[in-house]
């Protein structure tokens, strides 16, 4: 079984179209809508910092076409094109699109498209499992660039990680470390099961949680918010150990 939600974003220059996608996404349990954007360029930060599996992407937009935007991405996620123009369908599938939805589309048609994406994500599970096995064999530390030096940070010392645009702060039991990287990059380096992303700006060490109160995680004197898009998955992990 897949052990996480299918993370998605939606890009469309028409707010009513985004509203329909938000409504449809809310009806599908395994979908996690990270954000909606009327300007494609505003979605780039989310694509760089979050683990996005799927984009619902309009084609004809004033800033840049959906095709051009997709070509600009270094490692694009899966895409479902959404457009009012049937004539783009053939070209859309040349971009290996999961599906092509012609507006206005009904919920059942949307659901079938999302199901295709979900099944494709499941096919990646063997590769992800192999990555996890490799990750477990790695040493229990990170080598972190700080200005002109590279320092060792033991994983067991990390309390939580805080994102600050192009930088992250690594909060440890002994010191605070500032390095230039992204939350997405550092999350890929941390072992799964030991660290968890609970907010767009926070990664926490599961072992360092003191308590959870009023939708906040308490680690020492710090209270860390639980982001809405991360809440379901995180609380699912917590509930496994609830007595």
mmCIF file of C-alpha atoms in Angstrom:
data_model
loop_
_atom_site.group_PDB
_atom_site.id
_atom_site.type_symbol
_atom_site.label_atom_id
_atom_site.label_comp_id
_atom_site.label_asym_id
_atom_site.label_seq_id
_atom_site.Cartn_x
_atom_site.Cartn_y
_atom_site.Cartn_z
ATOM 1 C CA UNK A 1 0.000 0.000 0.000
ATOM 2 C CA UNK A 2 1.114 3.578 -0.633
ATOM 3 C CA UNK A 3 2.222 5.135 2.641
ATOM 4 C CA UNK A 4 1.631 8.794 1.854
ATOM 5 C CA UNK A 5 -0.802 11.089 0.100
ATOM 6 C CA UNK A 6 -0.519 12.149 -3.520
ATOM 7 C CA UNK A 7 0.726 15.753 -3.299
ATOM 8 C CA UNK A 8 -0.575 18.089 -5.983
ATOM 9 C CA UNK A 9 -0.853 21.737 -7.012
ATOM 10 C CA UNK A 10 -3.148 23.474 -9.488
ATOM 11 C CA UNK A 11 -2.235 26.281 -11.896
ATOM 12 C CA UNK A 12 -4.915 28.188 -13.806
ATOM 13 C CA UNK A 13 -5.315 31.890 -14.526
ATOM 14 C CA UNK A 14 -9.060 31.664 -13.807
ATOM 15 C CA UNK A 15 -9.919 31.601 -10.055
ATOM 16 C CA UNK A 16 -13.313 29.847 -10.612
ATOM 17 C CA UNK A 17 -11.499 26.953 -12.310
ATOM 18 C CA UNK A 18 -9.164 26.662 -9.326
ATOM 19 C CA UNK A 19 -12.165 26.683 -7.020
ATOM 20 C CA UNK A 20 -13.618 23.647 -8.797
ATOM 21 C CA UNK A 21 -10.312 21.783 -8.509
ATOM 22 C CA UNK A 22 -10.109 22.623 -4.781
ATOM 23 C CA UNK A 23 -13.634 21.313 -4.275
ATOM 24 C CA UNK A 24 -12.959 18.086 -6.207
ATOM 25 C CA UNK A 25 -9.637 17.487 -4.433
ATOM 26 C CA UNK A 26 -11.335 17.800 -1.044
ATOM 27 C CA UNK A 27 -13.552 14.836 -1.937
ATOM 28 C CA UNK A 28 -10.649 12.441 -2.634
ATOM 29 C CA UNK A 29 -8.992 11.148 0.527
ATOM 30 C CA UNK A 30 -5.576 10.361 -0.921
ATOM 31 C CA UNK A 31 -5.139 13.788 -2.562
ATOM 32 C CA UNK A 32 -3.174 16.494 -0.743
ATOM 33 C CA UNK A 33 -3.587 19.875 -2.461
ATOM 34 C CA UNK A 34 -0.514 21.918 -1.487
ATOM 35 C CA UNK A 35 -1.584 25.109 -3.242
ATOM 36 C CA UNK A 36 -3.377 26.790 -6.145
ATOM 37 C CA UNK A 37 -1.862 29.502 -8.342
ATOM 38 C CA UNK A 38 -3.186 31.934 -10.943
ATOM 39 C CA UNK A 39 0.395 32.846 -11.881
ATOM 40 C CA UNK A 40 2.579 29.859 -12.908
ATOM 41 C CA UNK A 41 5.777 31.548 -11.720
ATOM 42 C CA UNK A 42 4.415 31.758 -8.167
ATOM 43 C CA UNK A 43 4.196 27.957 -8.166
ATOM 44 C CA UNK A 44 7.923 27.507 -8.725
ATOM 45 C CA UNK A 45 8.868 27.938 -5.064
ATOM 46 C CA UNK A 46 6.422 25.210 -4.053
ATOM 47 C CA UNK A 47 7.777 22.925 -6.767
ATOM 48 C CA UNK A 48 11.329 23.545 -5.531
ATOM 49 C CA UNK A 49 10.593 23.151 -1.830
ATOM 50 C CA UNK A 50 7.822 20.556 -1.674
ATOM 51 C CA UNK A 51 7.490 16.976 -2.857
ATOM 52 C CA UNK A 52 4.926 17.606 -5.610
ATOM 53 C CA UNK A 53 3.689 14.471 -7.400
ATOM 54 C CA UNK A 54 1.112 16.008 -9.742
ATOM 55 C CA UNK A 55 0.210 19.338 -11.377
ATOM 56 C CA UNK A 56 -3.245 20.250 -12.659
ATOM 57 C CA UNK A 57 -2.118 22.636 -15.372
ATOM 58 C CA UNK A 58 -4.084 24.991 -17.611
ATOM 59 C CA UNK A 59 -2.641 25.456 -21.108
ATOM 60 C CA UNK A 60 -3.697 28.884 -22.334
ATOM 61 C CA UNK A 61 -2.538 31.469 -19.758
ATOM 62 C CA UNK A 62 -1.445 35.103 -20.267
ATOM 63 C CA UNK A 63 1.977 34.839 -18.558
ATOM 64 C CA UNK A 64 3.187 31.612 -20.176
ATOM 65 C CA UNK A 65 1.493 28.621 -21.769
ATOM 66 C CA UNK A 66 1.166 25.426 -19.793
ATOM 67 C CA UNK A 67 3.375 23.650 -22.336
ATOM 68 C CA UNK A 68 6.129 26.264 -22.048
ATOM 69 C CA UNK A 69 5.930 26.221 -18.264
ATOM 70 C CA UNK A 70 6.243 22.440 -18.152
ATOM 71 C CA UNK A 71 9.280 22.568 -20.464
ATOM 72 C CA UNK A 72 10.922 25.098 -18.136
ATOM 73 C CA UNK A 73 10.914 22.643 -15.205
ATOM 74 C CA UNK A 74 14.093 20.628 -14.682
ATOM 75 C CA UNK A 75 12.376 17.550 -13.260
ATOM 76 C CA UNK A 76 8.626 18.023 -13.743
ATOM 77 C CA UNK A 77 6.106 15.938 -11.806
ATOM 78 C CA UNK A 78 3.170 14.167 -13.411
ATOM 79 C CA UNK A 79 0.727 16.507 -15.121
ATOM 80 C CA UNK A 80 -2.994 16.532 -15.889
ATOM 81 C CA UNK A 81 -3.780 19.293 -18.378
ATOM 82 C CA UNK A 82 -7.025 21.222 -17.830
ATOM 83 C CA UNK A 83 -8.247 23.434 -20.660
ATOM 84 C CA UNK A 84 -11.310 24.614 -22.531
ATOM 85 C CA UNK A 85 -9.664 23.880 -25.903
ATOM 86 C CA UNK A 86 -9.909 20.351 -27.330
ATOM 87 C CA UNK A 87 -7.416 21.140 -30.111
ATOM 88 C CA UNK A 88 -4.517 20.994 -27.635
ATOM 89 C CA UNK A 89 -5.216 17.382 -26.692
ATOM 90 C CA UNK A 90 -2.756 15.712 -29.100
ATOM 91 C CA UNK A 91 0.070 18.057 -28.169
ATOM 92 C CA UNK A 92 -0.748 17.569 -24.494
ATOM 93 C CA UNK A 93 -0.121 13.847 -24.646
ATOM 94 C CA UNK A 94 3.231 14.477 -26.357
ATOM 95 C CA UNK A 95 4.300 15.809 -22.950
ATOM 96 C CA UNK A 96 3.519 12.409 -21.371
ATOM 97 C CA UNK A 97 0.503 13.842 -19.604
ATOM 98 C CA UNK A 98 -1.399 11.517 -17.304
ATOM 99 C CA UNK A 99 -4.634 12.862 -18.759
ATOM 100 C CA UNK A 100 -6.264 15.786 -20.546
ATOM 101 C CA UNK A 101 -9.423 17.277 -19.050
ATOM 102 C CA UNK A 102 -11.617 19.527 -21.182
ATOM 103 C CA UNK A 103 -13.535 22.158 -19.214
ATOM 104 C CA UNK A 104 -16.122 21.957 -17.863
ATOM 105 C CA UNK A 105 -15.376 18.489 -16.507
ATOM 106 C CA UNK A 106 -17.454 16.558 -13.989
ATOM 107 C CA UNK A 107 -16.200 15.069 -10.738
ATOM 108 C CA UNK A 108 -16.315 11.462 -12.000
ATOM 109 C CA UNK A 109 -14.094 12.367 -14.970
ATOM 110 C CA UNK A 110 -11.711 14.225 -12.651
ATOM 111 C CA UNK A 111 -11.655 11.264 -10.266
ATOM 112 C CA UNK A 112 -10.706 8.832 -13.043
ATOM 113 C CA UNK A 113 -7.794 11.067 -14.055
ATOM 114 C CA UNK A 114 -6.531 11.314 -10.497
ATOM 115 C CA UNK A 115 -6.832 7.551 -10.106
ATOM 116 C CA UNK A 116 -4.464 7.114 -13.066
ATOM 117 C CA UNK A 117 -1.924 9.385 -11.388
ATOM 118 C CA UNK A 118 -2.314 7.503 -8.104
ATOM 119 C CA UNK A 119 -1.623 4.177 -9.818
ATOM 120 C CA UNK A 120 1.464 5.625 -11.521
ATOM 121 C CA UNK A 121 2.726 6.808 -8.144
ATOM 122 C CA UNK A 122 2.252 3.283 -6.759
ATOM 123 C CA UNK A 123 4.526 1.958 -9.511
ATOM 124 C CA UNK A 124 7.342 4.060 -8.054
ATOM 125 C CA UNK A 125 7.111 2.291 -4.697
ATOM 126 C CA UNK A 126 9.716 -0.421 -5.444
ATOM 127 C CA UNK A 127 12.237 2.288 -6.394
ATOM 128 C CA UNK A 128 11.362 4.319 -3.306
ATOM 129 C CA UNK A 129 11.787 1.250 -1.117
ATOM 130 C CA UNK A 130 15.223 0.661 -2.633
ATOM 131 C CA UNK A 131 16.153 4.270 -1.914
ATOM 132 C CA UNK A 132 15.042 3.774 1.681
ATOM 133 C CA UNK A 133 17.258 0.696 2.062
ATOM 134 C CA UNK A 134 20.228 2.642 0.738
ATOM 135 C CA UNK A 135 19.415 5.528 3.045
ATOM 136 C CA UNK A 136 19.449 3.243 6.105
ATOM 137 C CA UNK A 137 23.028 2.269 5.277
ATOM 138 C CA UNK A 138 24.231 5.867 5.342
ATOM 139 C CA UNK A 139 26.162 7.179 8.377
ATOM 140 C CA UNK A 140 24.231 8.947 11.112
ATOM 141 C CA UNK A 141 25.376 12.453 10.233
ATOM 142 C CA UNK A 142 25.223 15.187 7.595
ATOM 143 C CA UNK A 143 28.116 17.210 6.242
ATOM 144 C CA UNK A 144 26.814 20.783 6.109
ATOM 145 C CA UNK A 145 28.378 23.728 4.275
ATOM 146 C CA UNK A 146 28.571 26.820 6.488
ATOM 147 C CA UNK A 147 30.215 29.810 4.786
ATOM 148 C CA UNK A 148 33.744 28.608 3.923
ATOM 149 C CA UNK A 149 33.667 25.444 6.028
ATOM 150 C CA UNK A 150 31.955 22.063 5.977
ATOM 151 C CA UNK A 151 30.927 20.800 9.390
ATOM 152 C CA UNK A 152 29.581 17.498 10.675
ATOM 153 C CA UNK A 153 26.096 17.442 12.200
ATOM 154 C CA UNK A 154 25.004 14.275 13.980
ATOM 155 C CA UNK A 155 21.436 13.289 13.137
ATOM 156 C CA UNK A 156 20.754 12.414 16.765
ATOM 157 C CA UNK A 157 21.561 16.022 17.748
ATOM 158 C CA UNK A 158 19.009 17.611 15.395
ATOM 159 C CA UNK A 159 15.872 18.911 17.100
ATOM 160 C CA UNK A 160 14.216 20.479 14.073
ATOM 161 C CA UNK A 161 14.970 22.269 10.814
ATOM 162 C CA UNK A 162 13.518 25.683 9.947
ATOM 163 C CA UNK A 163 13.195 26.958 6.363
ATOM 164 C CA UNK A 164 14.037 30.566 5.461
ATOM 165 C CA UNK A 165 13.603 30.999 1.685
ATOM 166 C CA UNK A 166 16.992 29.952 0.219
ATOM 167 C CA UNK A 167 18.450 29.031 3.624
ATOM 168 C CA UNK A 168 17.647 26.589 6.401
ATOM 169 C CA UNK A 169 18.403 26.728 10.107
ATOM 170 C CA UNK A 170 19.354 23.400 11.660
ATOM 171 C CA UNK A 171 18.500 23.572 15.353
ATOM 172 C CA UNK A 172 20.543 21.079 17.374
ATOM 173 C CA UNK A 173 20.921 20.381 21.065
ATOM 174 C CA UNK A 174 24.225 22.256 21.099
ATOM 175 C CA UNK A 175 24.095 24.968 18.440
ATOM 176 C CA UNK A 176 22.259 26.671 15.574
ATOM 177 C CA UNK A 177 23.563 26.054 12.040
ATOM 178 C CA UNK A 178 22.628 28.212 9.041
ATOM 179 C CA UNK A 179 23.276 26.824 5.554
ATOM 180 C CA UNK A 180 22.187 27.703 2.026
ATOM 181 C CA UNK A 181 19.923 24.947 0.736
ATOM 182 C CA UNK A 182 16.218 24.167 0.338
ATOM 183 C CA UNK A 183 13.843 22.290 2.600
ATOM 184 C CA UNK A 184 13.250 19.783 -0.181
ATOM 185 C CA UNK A 185 16.972 19.081 -0.502
ATOM 186 C CA UNK A 186 17.586 18.584 3.190
ATOM 187 C CA UNK A 187 14.469 16.400 3.546
ATOM 188 C CA UNK A 188 15.888 14.080 0.892
ATOM 189 C CA UNK A 189 19.085 13.712 2.952
ATOM 190 C CA UNK A 190 17.329 12.901 6.231
ATOM 191 C CA UNK A 191 16.274 9.303 7.006
ATOM 192 C CA UNK A 192 12.582 8.572 6.545
ATOM 193 C CA UNK A 193 10.790 7.517 9.684
ATOM 194 C CA UNK A 194 13.118 9.570 11.887
ATOM 195 C CA UNK A 195 12.352 13.043 10.506
ATOM 196 C CA UNK A 196 9.018 14.375 9.338
ATOM 197 C CA UNK A 197 7.936 17.542 7.569
ATOM 198 C CA UNK A 198 5.052 19.075 9.527
ATOM 199 C CA UNK A 199 4.899 22.520 7.912
ATOM 200 C CA UNK A 200 6.239 24.191 4.781
ATOM 201 C CA UNK A 201 8.854 25.814 7.032
ATOM 202 C CA UNK A 202 9.569 23.029 9.544
ATOM 203 C CA UNK A 203 11.007 19.505 9.629
ATOM 204 C CA UNK A 204 11.043 17.866 13.053
ATOM 205 C CA UNK A 205 12.840 14.907 14.601
ATOM 206 C CA UNK A 206 10.180 12.468 15.742
ATOM 207 C CA UNK A 207 12.381 11.399 18.663
ATOM 208 C CA UNK A 208 12.614 14.969 20.004
ATOM 209 C CA UNK A 209 8.869 15.635 20.400
ATOM 210 C CA UNK A 210 8.008 16.471 24.007
ATOM 211 C CA UNK A 211 4.266 16.935 23.490
ATOM 212 C CA UNK A 212 1.559 18.036 21.055
ATOM 213 C CA UNK A 213 -0.857 20.739 22.174
ATOM 214 C CA UNK A 214 -3.385 22.865 20.287
ATOM 215 C CA UNK A 215 -2.098 21.724 16.867
ATOM 216 C CA UNK A 216 1.472 22.608 17.793
ATOM 217 C CA UNK A 217 4.464 20.383 18.423
ATOM 218 C CA UNK A 218 6.515 21.191 21.499
ATOM 219 C CA UNK A 219 10.246 20.518 21.315
ATOM 220 C CA UNK A 220 12.018 22.030 24.292
ATOM 221 C CA UNK A 221 10.947 25.670 24.488
ATOM 222 C CA UNK A 222 9.903 25.802 20.840
ATOM 223 C CA UNK A 223 6.306 25.436 19.645
ATOM 224 C CA UNK A 224 6.150 24.388 16.006
ATOM 225 C CA UNK A 225 2.917 24.739 13.989
ATOM 226 C CA UNK A 226 1.469 21.778 12.102
ATOM 227 C CA UNK A 227 0.625 22.879 8.555
ATOM 228 C CA UNK A 228 -2.845 22.044 7.259
ATOM 229 C CA UNK A 229 -1.502 20.108 4.257
ATOM 230 C CA UNK A 230 0.732 17.962 6.504
ATOM 231 C CA UNK A 231 -1.728 17.424 9.361
ATOM 232 C CA UNK A 232 -3.471 14.222 8.214
ATOM 233 C CA UNK A 233 -0.304 12.263 7.495
ATOM 234 C CA UNK A 234 1.511 13.446 10.632
ATOM 235 C CA UNK A 235 -1.388 12.751 12.990
ATOM 236 C CA UNK A 236 -1.725 9.331 11.380
ATOM 237 C CA UNK A 237 1.829 8.560 12.515
ATOM 238 C CA UNK A 238 1.123 9.923 15.987
ATOM 239 C CA UNK A 239 -2.083 7.883 16.342
ATOM 240 C CA UNK A 240 -0.196 4.647 15.699
ATOM 241 C CA UNK A 241 1.511 5.180 19.057
ATOM 242 C CA UNK A 242 -1.522 6.556 20.885
ATOM 243 C CA UNK A 243 -2.648 4.768 24.039
#
